[in-house]
PDB file of C-alpha atoms in Angstrom:
ATOM      1  CA  LEU A   1      76.268  93.321  74.505  1.00 49.00           C
ATOM      2  CA  THR A   2      76.905  96.680  76.083  1.00 51.00           C
ATOM      3  CA  THR A   3      74.350  99.459  76.233  1.00 47.00           C
ATOM      4  CA  GLU A   4      76.063 101.193  73.327  1.00 54.00           C
ATOM      5  CA  GLU A   5      75.800  98.099  71.159  1.00 52.00           C
ATOM      6  CA  LEU A   6      72.131  97.712  71.855  1.00 56.00           C
ATOM      7  CA  LYS A   7      69.794 100.320  70.510  1.00 65.00           C
ATOM      8  CA  LEU A   8      67.471 100.245  73.484  1.00 67.00           C
ATOM      9  CA  SER A   9      64.005 101.657  73.358  1.00 81.00           C
ATOM     10  CA  PRO A  10      63.531 104.677  75.623  1.00 85.00           C
ATOM     11  CA  GLU A  11      61.668 102.512  78.160  1.00 86.00           C
ATOM     12  CA  LEU A  12      64.341  99.813  78.204  1.00 87.00           C
ATOM     13  CA  GLN A  13      67.037 102.477  78.444  1.00 87.00           C
ATOM     14  CA  ARG A  14      65.249 104.038  81.427  1.00 91.00           C
ATOM     15  CA  ARG A  15      65.066 100.655  83.168  1.00 91.00           C
ATOM     16  CA  GLN A  16      68.734 100.000  82.389  1.00 91.00           C
ATOM     17  CA  ASP A  17      69.704 103.395  83.801  1.00 94.00           C
ATOM     18  CA  GLU A  18      67.682 102.778  86.966  1.00 96.00           C
ATOM     19  CA  GLU A  19      69.254  99.375  87.518  1.00 96.00           C
ATOM     20  CA  VAL A  20      72.768 100.692  86.903  1.00 96.00           C
ATOM     21  CA  LYS A  21      72.116 103.512  89.365  1.00 97.00           C
ATOM     22  CA  ARG A  22      70.828 101.034  91.961  1.00 97.00           C
ATOM     23  CA  VAL A  23      73.881  98.784  91.555  1.00 97.00           C
ATOM     24  CA  LEU A  24      76.346 101.695  91.661  1.00 98.00           C
ATOM     25  CA  ASP A  25      74.646 103.325  94.657  1.00 98.00           C
ATOM     26  CA  ALA A  26      74.773 100.044  96.581  1.00 97.00           C
ATOM     27  CA  PHE A  27      78.398  99.545  95.547  1.00 97.00           C
ATOM     28  CA  THR A  28      79.425 103.036  96.665  1.00 97.00           C
ATOM     29  CA  LYS A  29      77.654 102.571 100.005  1.00 97.00           C
ATOM     30  CA  GLU A  30      79.206  99.134 100.620  1.00 97.00           C
ATOM     31  CA  ILE A  31      82.691 100.401  99.771  1.00 96.00           C
ATOM     32  CA  ALA A  32      82.291 103.360 102.137  1.00 96.00           C
ATOM     33  CA  GLN A  33      80.900 101.260 104.975  1.00 96.00           C
ATOM     34  CA  GLY A  34      83.359  98.389 104.654  1.00 95.00           C
ATOM     35  CA  LYS A  35      85.489  98.225 107.796  1.00 95.00           C
ATOM     36  CA  ASN A  36      88.224  96.172 106.156  1.00 96.00           C
ATOM     37  CA  GLU A  37      89.348  94.941 102.780  1.00 95.00           C
ATOM     38  CA  ASN A  38      87.295  91.758 102.924  1.00 95.00           C
ATOM     39  CA  GLU A  39      84.086  93.686 103.585  1.00 94.00           C
ATOM     40  CA  ARG A  40      84.880  96.048 100.705  1.00 96.00           C
ATOM     41  CA  ALA A  41      85.676  93.076  98.457  1.00 96.00           C
ATOM     42  CA  VAL A  42      82.103  91.862  99.017  1.00 96.00           C
ATOM     43  CA  ALA A  43      80.924  95.076  97.335  1.00 97.00           C
ATOM     44  CA  LEU A  44      82.875  94.091  94.229  1.00 97.00           C
ATOM     45  CA  TRP A  45      81.500  90.556  94.397  1.00 97.00           C
ATOM     46  CA  ASN A  46      77.969  91.994  94.531  1.00 97.00           C
ATOM     47  CA  VAL A  47      78.617  94.129  91.436  1.00 96.00           C
ATOM     48  CA  GLY A  48      79.831  91.052  89.588  1.00 95.00           C
ATOM     49  CA  ALA A  49      76.751  89.117  90.681  1.00 95.00           C
ATOM     50  CA  ALA A  50      74.387  91.838  89.424  1.00 95.00           C
ATOM     51  CA  LYS A  51      72.596  90.940  86.208  1.00 93.00           C
ATOM     52  CA  VAL A  52      73.090  94.349  84.616  1.00 94.00           C
ATOM     53  CA  ARG A  53      76.178  95.017  82.477  1.00 94.00           C
ATOM     54  CA  ASP A  54      77.101  98.579  81.645  1.00 95.00           C
ATOM     55  CA  PRO A  55      80.188 100.702  80.846  1.00 96.00           C
ATOM     56  CA  ARG A  56      79.453 102.874  83.887  1.00 96.00           C
ATOM     57  CA  ILE A  57      79.882  99.843  86.121  1.00 97.00           C
ATOM     58  CA  VAL A  58      83.116  98.933  84.343  1.00 97.00           C
ATOM     59  CA  ALA A  59      84.408 102.470  84.974  1.00 97.00           C
ATOM     60  CA  LYS A  60      83.738 102.140  88.718  1.00 97.00           C
ATOM     61  CA  VAL A  61      85.220  98.645  89.070  1.00 97.00           C
ATOM     62  CA  THR A  62      88.346  99.001  86.916  1.00 97.00           C
ATOM     63  CA  PRO A  63      90.377 101.154  89.359  1.00 97.00           C
ATOM     64  CA  PHE A  64      90.123  98.385  91.949  1.00 97.00           C
ATOM     65  CA  LEU A  65      92.247  96.114  89.746  1.00 98.00           C
ATOM     66  CA  THR A  66      95.252  98.011  91.119  1.00 96.00           C
ATOM     67  CA  LYS A  67      93.964  99.416  94.432  1.00 91.00           C
ATOM     68  CA  GLU A  68      94.175  98.007  97.953  1.00 89.00           C
ATOM     69  CA  GLY A  69      95.074  94.379  98.557  1.00 95.00           C
ATOM     70  CA  ASP A  70      94.731  91.076  96.789  1.00 97.00           C
ATOM     71  CA  ALA A  71      91.115  90.446  97.807  1.00 96.00           C
ATOM     72  CA  MET A  72      89.934  93.701  96.228  1.00 97.00           C
ATOM     73  CA  ARG A  73      92.007  93.223  93.095  1.00 98.00           C
ATOM     74  CA  GLY A  74      90.842  89.643  92.634  1.00 97.00           C
ATOM     75  CA  GLU A  75      87.169  90.484  93.120  1.00 97.00           C
ATOM     76  CA  ALA A  76      87.472  93.384  90.685  1.00 98.00           C
ATOM     77  CA  ALA A  77      88.833  90.980  88.067  1.00 98.00           C
ATOM     78  CA  ALA A  78      86.061  88.486  88.809  1.00 97.00           C
ATOM     79  CA  ALA A  79      83.414  91.223  88.500  1.00 97.00           C
ATOM     80  CA  LEU A  80      84.749  92.173  85.061  1.00 98.00           C
ATOM     81  CA  ALA A  81      84.735  88.557  83.861  1.00 97.00           C
ATOM     82  CA  GLY A  82      81.043  88.957  83.107  1.00 95.00           C
ATOM     83  CA  TYR A  83      81.712  91.184  80.073  1.00 96.00           C
ATOM     84  CA  PRO A  84      82.468  88.717  77.259  1.00 95.00           C
ATOM     85  CA  GLY A  85      83.992  90.285  74.171  1.00 94.00           C
ATOM     86  CA  ASP A  86      84.251  93.763  75.717  1.00 95.00           C
ATOM     87  CA  LYS A  87      87.384  95.481  74.407  1.00 95.00           C
ATOM     88  CA  GLN A  88      87.561  98.117  77.183  1.00 96.00           C
ATOM     89  CA  VAL A  89      87.359  95.430  79.862  1.00 97.00           C
ATOM     90  CA  ALA A  90      90.026  93.392  78.073  1.00 97.00           C
ATOM     91  CA  LEU A  91      92.362  96.394  77.881  1.00 97.00           C
ATOM     92  CA  ALA A  92      91.864  97.088  81.595  1.00 97.00           C
ATOM     93  CA  LEU A  93      92.629  93.463  82.441  1.00 98.00           C
ATOM     94  CA  ASN A  94      95.677  93.462  80.152  1.00 97.00           C
ATOM     95  CA  SER A  95      97.017  96.526  81.940  1.00 96.00           C
ATOM     96  CA  ALA A  96      96.240  95.084  85.373  1.00 97.00           C
ATOM     97  CA  LEU A  97      98.136  91.913  84.504  1.00 95.00           C
ATOM     98  CA  GLY A  98     101.384  93.872  84.346  1.00 90.00           C
ATOM     99  CA  ALA A  99     100.591  95.994  87.383  1.00 93.00           C
ATOM    100  CA  ASN A 100      99.968  92.902  89.528  1.00 94.00           C
ATOM    101  CA  ARG A 101     102.848  90.767  88.263  1.00 89.00           C
ATOM    102  CA  ALA A 102     104.229  90.174  91.772  1.00 91.00           C
ATOM    103  CA  ARG A 103     100.823  89.023  93.088  1.00 94.00           C
ATOM    104  CA  ALA A 104     100.390  85.462  91.823  1.00 93.00           C
ATOM    105  CA  ARG A 105      96.862  84.953  93.212  1.00 94.00           C
ATOM    106  CA  VAL A 106      95.672  88.197  91.657  1.00 96.00           C
ATOM    107  CA  VAL A 107      97.314  87.315  88.340  1.00 96.00           C
ATOM    108  CA  GLU A 108      95.461  83.978  88.355  1.00 95.00           C
ATOM    109  CA  LYS A 109      92.140  85.786  88.826  1.00 97.00           C
ATOM    110  CA  ILE A 110      92.975  88.310  86.122  1.00 97.00           C
ATOM    111  CA  VAL A 111      93.887  85.500  83.723  1.00 96.00           C
ATOM    112  CA  ALA A 112      90.591  83.743  84.509  1.00 96.00           C
ATOM    113  CA  ALA A 113      88.740  86.994  83.758  1.00 97.00           C
ATOM    114  CA  MET A 114      90.702  87.441  80.515  1.00 97.00           C
ATOM    115  CA  MET A 115      89.644  83.941  79.504  1.00 95.00           C
ATOM    116  CA  SER A 116      85.986  84.764  80.205  1.00 95.00           C
ATOM    117  CA  VAL A 117      86.120  88.079  78.364  1.00 96.00           C
ATOM    118  CA  GLY A 118      87.923  86.403  75.477  1.00 93.00           C
ATOM    119  CA  HIS A 119      88.938  89.520  73.595  1.00 95.00           C
ATOM    120  CA  GLU A 120      91.737  89.066  71.067  1.00 94.00           C
ATOM    121  CA  SER A 121      93.723  91.948  72.599  1.00 94.00           C
ATOM    122  CA  SER A 122      94.541  89.656  75.542  1.00 94.00           C
ATOM    123  CA  VAL A 123      96.428  87.081  73.459  1.00 94.00           C
ATOM    124  CA  GLN A 124      99.779  88.903  73.525  1.00 94.00           C
ATOM    125  CA  PRO A 125      99.829  89.568  77.307  1.00 95.00           C
ATOM    126  CA  LEU A 126      98.825  85.955  77.917  1.00 94.00           C
ATOM    127  CA  GLU A 127     101.568  84.752  75.579  1.00 93.00           C
ATOM    128  CA  GLN A 128     104.100  86.803  77.546  1.00 92.00           C
ATOM    129  CA  LEU A 129     102.868  85.229  80.765  1.00 92.00           C
ATOM    130  CA  LEU A 130     103.063  81.795  79.144  1.00 91.00           C
ATOM    131  CA  ARG A 131     106.748  82.438  78.371  1.00 88.00           C
ATOM    132  CA  SER A 132     107.533  84.006  81.756  1.00 89.00           C
ATOM    133  CA  GLY A 133     109.068  80.899  83.266  1.00 86.00           C
ATOM    134  CA  ASP A 134     106.509  80.690  86.075  1.00 83.00           C
ATOM    135  CA  SER A 135     104.998  77.239  85.563  1.00 85.00           C
ATOM    136  CA  LYS A 136     101.808  77.867  87.571  1.00 88.00           C
ATOM    137  CA  LEU A 137     101.009  81.180  85.891  1.00 89.00           C
ATOM    138  CA  GLY A 138     102.133  79.820  82.536  1.00 88.00           C
ATOM    139  CA  ALA A 139      99.665  76.948  82.902  1.00 91.00           C
ATOM    140  CA  ALA A 140      96.884  79.434  83.683  1.00 91.00           C
ATOM    141  CA  ALA A 141      97.837  81.458  80.598  1.00 90.00           C
ATOM    142  CA  ALA A 142      97.836  78.305  78.457  1.00 92.00           C
ATOM    143  CA  ARG A 143      94.335  77.387  79.660  1.00 91.00           C
ATOM    144  CA  ALA A 144      93.129  80.876  78.870  1.00 92.00           C
ATOM    145  CA  LEU A 145      94.714  80.876  75.415  1.00 90.00           C
ATOM    146  CA  GLY A 146      93.064  77.533  74.709  1.00 89.00           C
ATOM    147  CA  HIS A 147      89.662  79.194  75.081  1.00 85.00           C
ATOM    148  CA  PHE A 148      90.349  81.898  72.502  1.00 87.00           C
ATOM    149  CA  ARG A 149      90.048  79.660  69.453  1.00 79.00           C
ATOM    150  CA  SER A 150      92.019  82.031  67.288  1.00 80.00           C
ATOM    151  CA  GLU A 151      95.039  81.559  65.093  1.00 83.00           C
ATOM    152  CA  ASP A 152      97.126  83.949  67.208  1.00 83.00           C
ATOM    153  CA  ALA A 153      96.264  82.079  70.403  1.00 81.00           C
ATOM    154  CA  PHE A 154      96.991  78.755  68.725  1.00 79.00           C
ATOM    155  CA  ASP A 155     100.353  80.060  67.471  1.00 82.00           C
ATOM    156  CA  ALA A 156     101.206  81.279  70.988  1.00 82.00           C
ATOM    157  CA  LEU A 157     100.528  77.823  72.379  1.00 81.00           C
ATOM    158  CA  LEU A 158     102.557  76.119  69.652  1.00 83.00           C
ATOM    159  CA  GLY A 159     105.479  78.462  70.170  1.00 77.00           C
ATOM    160  CA  VAL A 160     106.129  77.296  73.724  1.00 58.00           C
TER     161      VAL A 160
END
């Protein structure tokens, strides 16, 4: 659940805010100090590994789905995979799927994140990928759709 979905007590909210600030400060510092893309990608990995989940973190990570190279984009997708059911994360991943269409490795990571998030808004973009003619990416889309357990996802799989 996101912070908005939880009605946190003032004390829990304060602790949440402190932890989010700590994670975002570390992230900002690591991004700035990274000498190359791989070092900056570690900053995204660290955000994904953090136990705290918050819309402010999502807002900082989302732009990296379409910035820099494949390592950054893939780690941004992986970091967002930890937000099951989050509509905003799903919409960002759906958008990034189209923006990264020519980057097969990034698309695979985005599809894996979409599967983890599992929001119904990802069914249609995954169905399009399933029908794209790319057997490797289509297989990834089929696996993801199989995790949705919805009628729309089932229909997409049957329609192939």
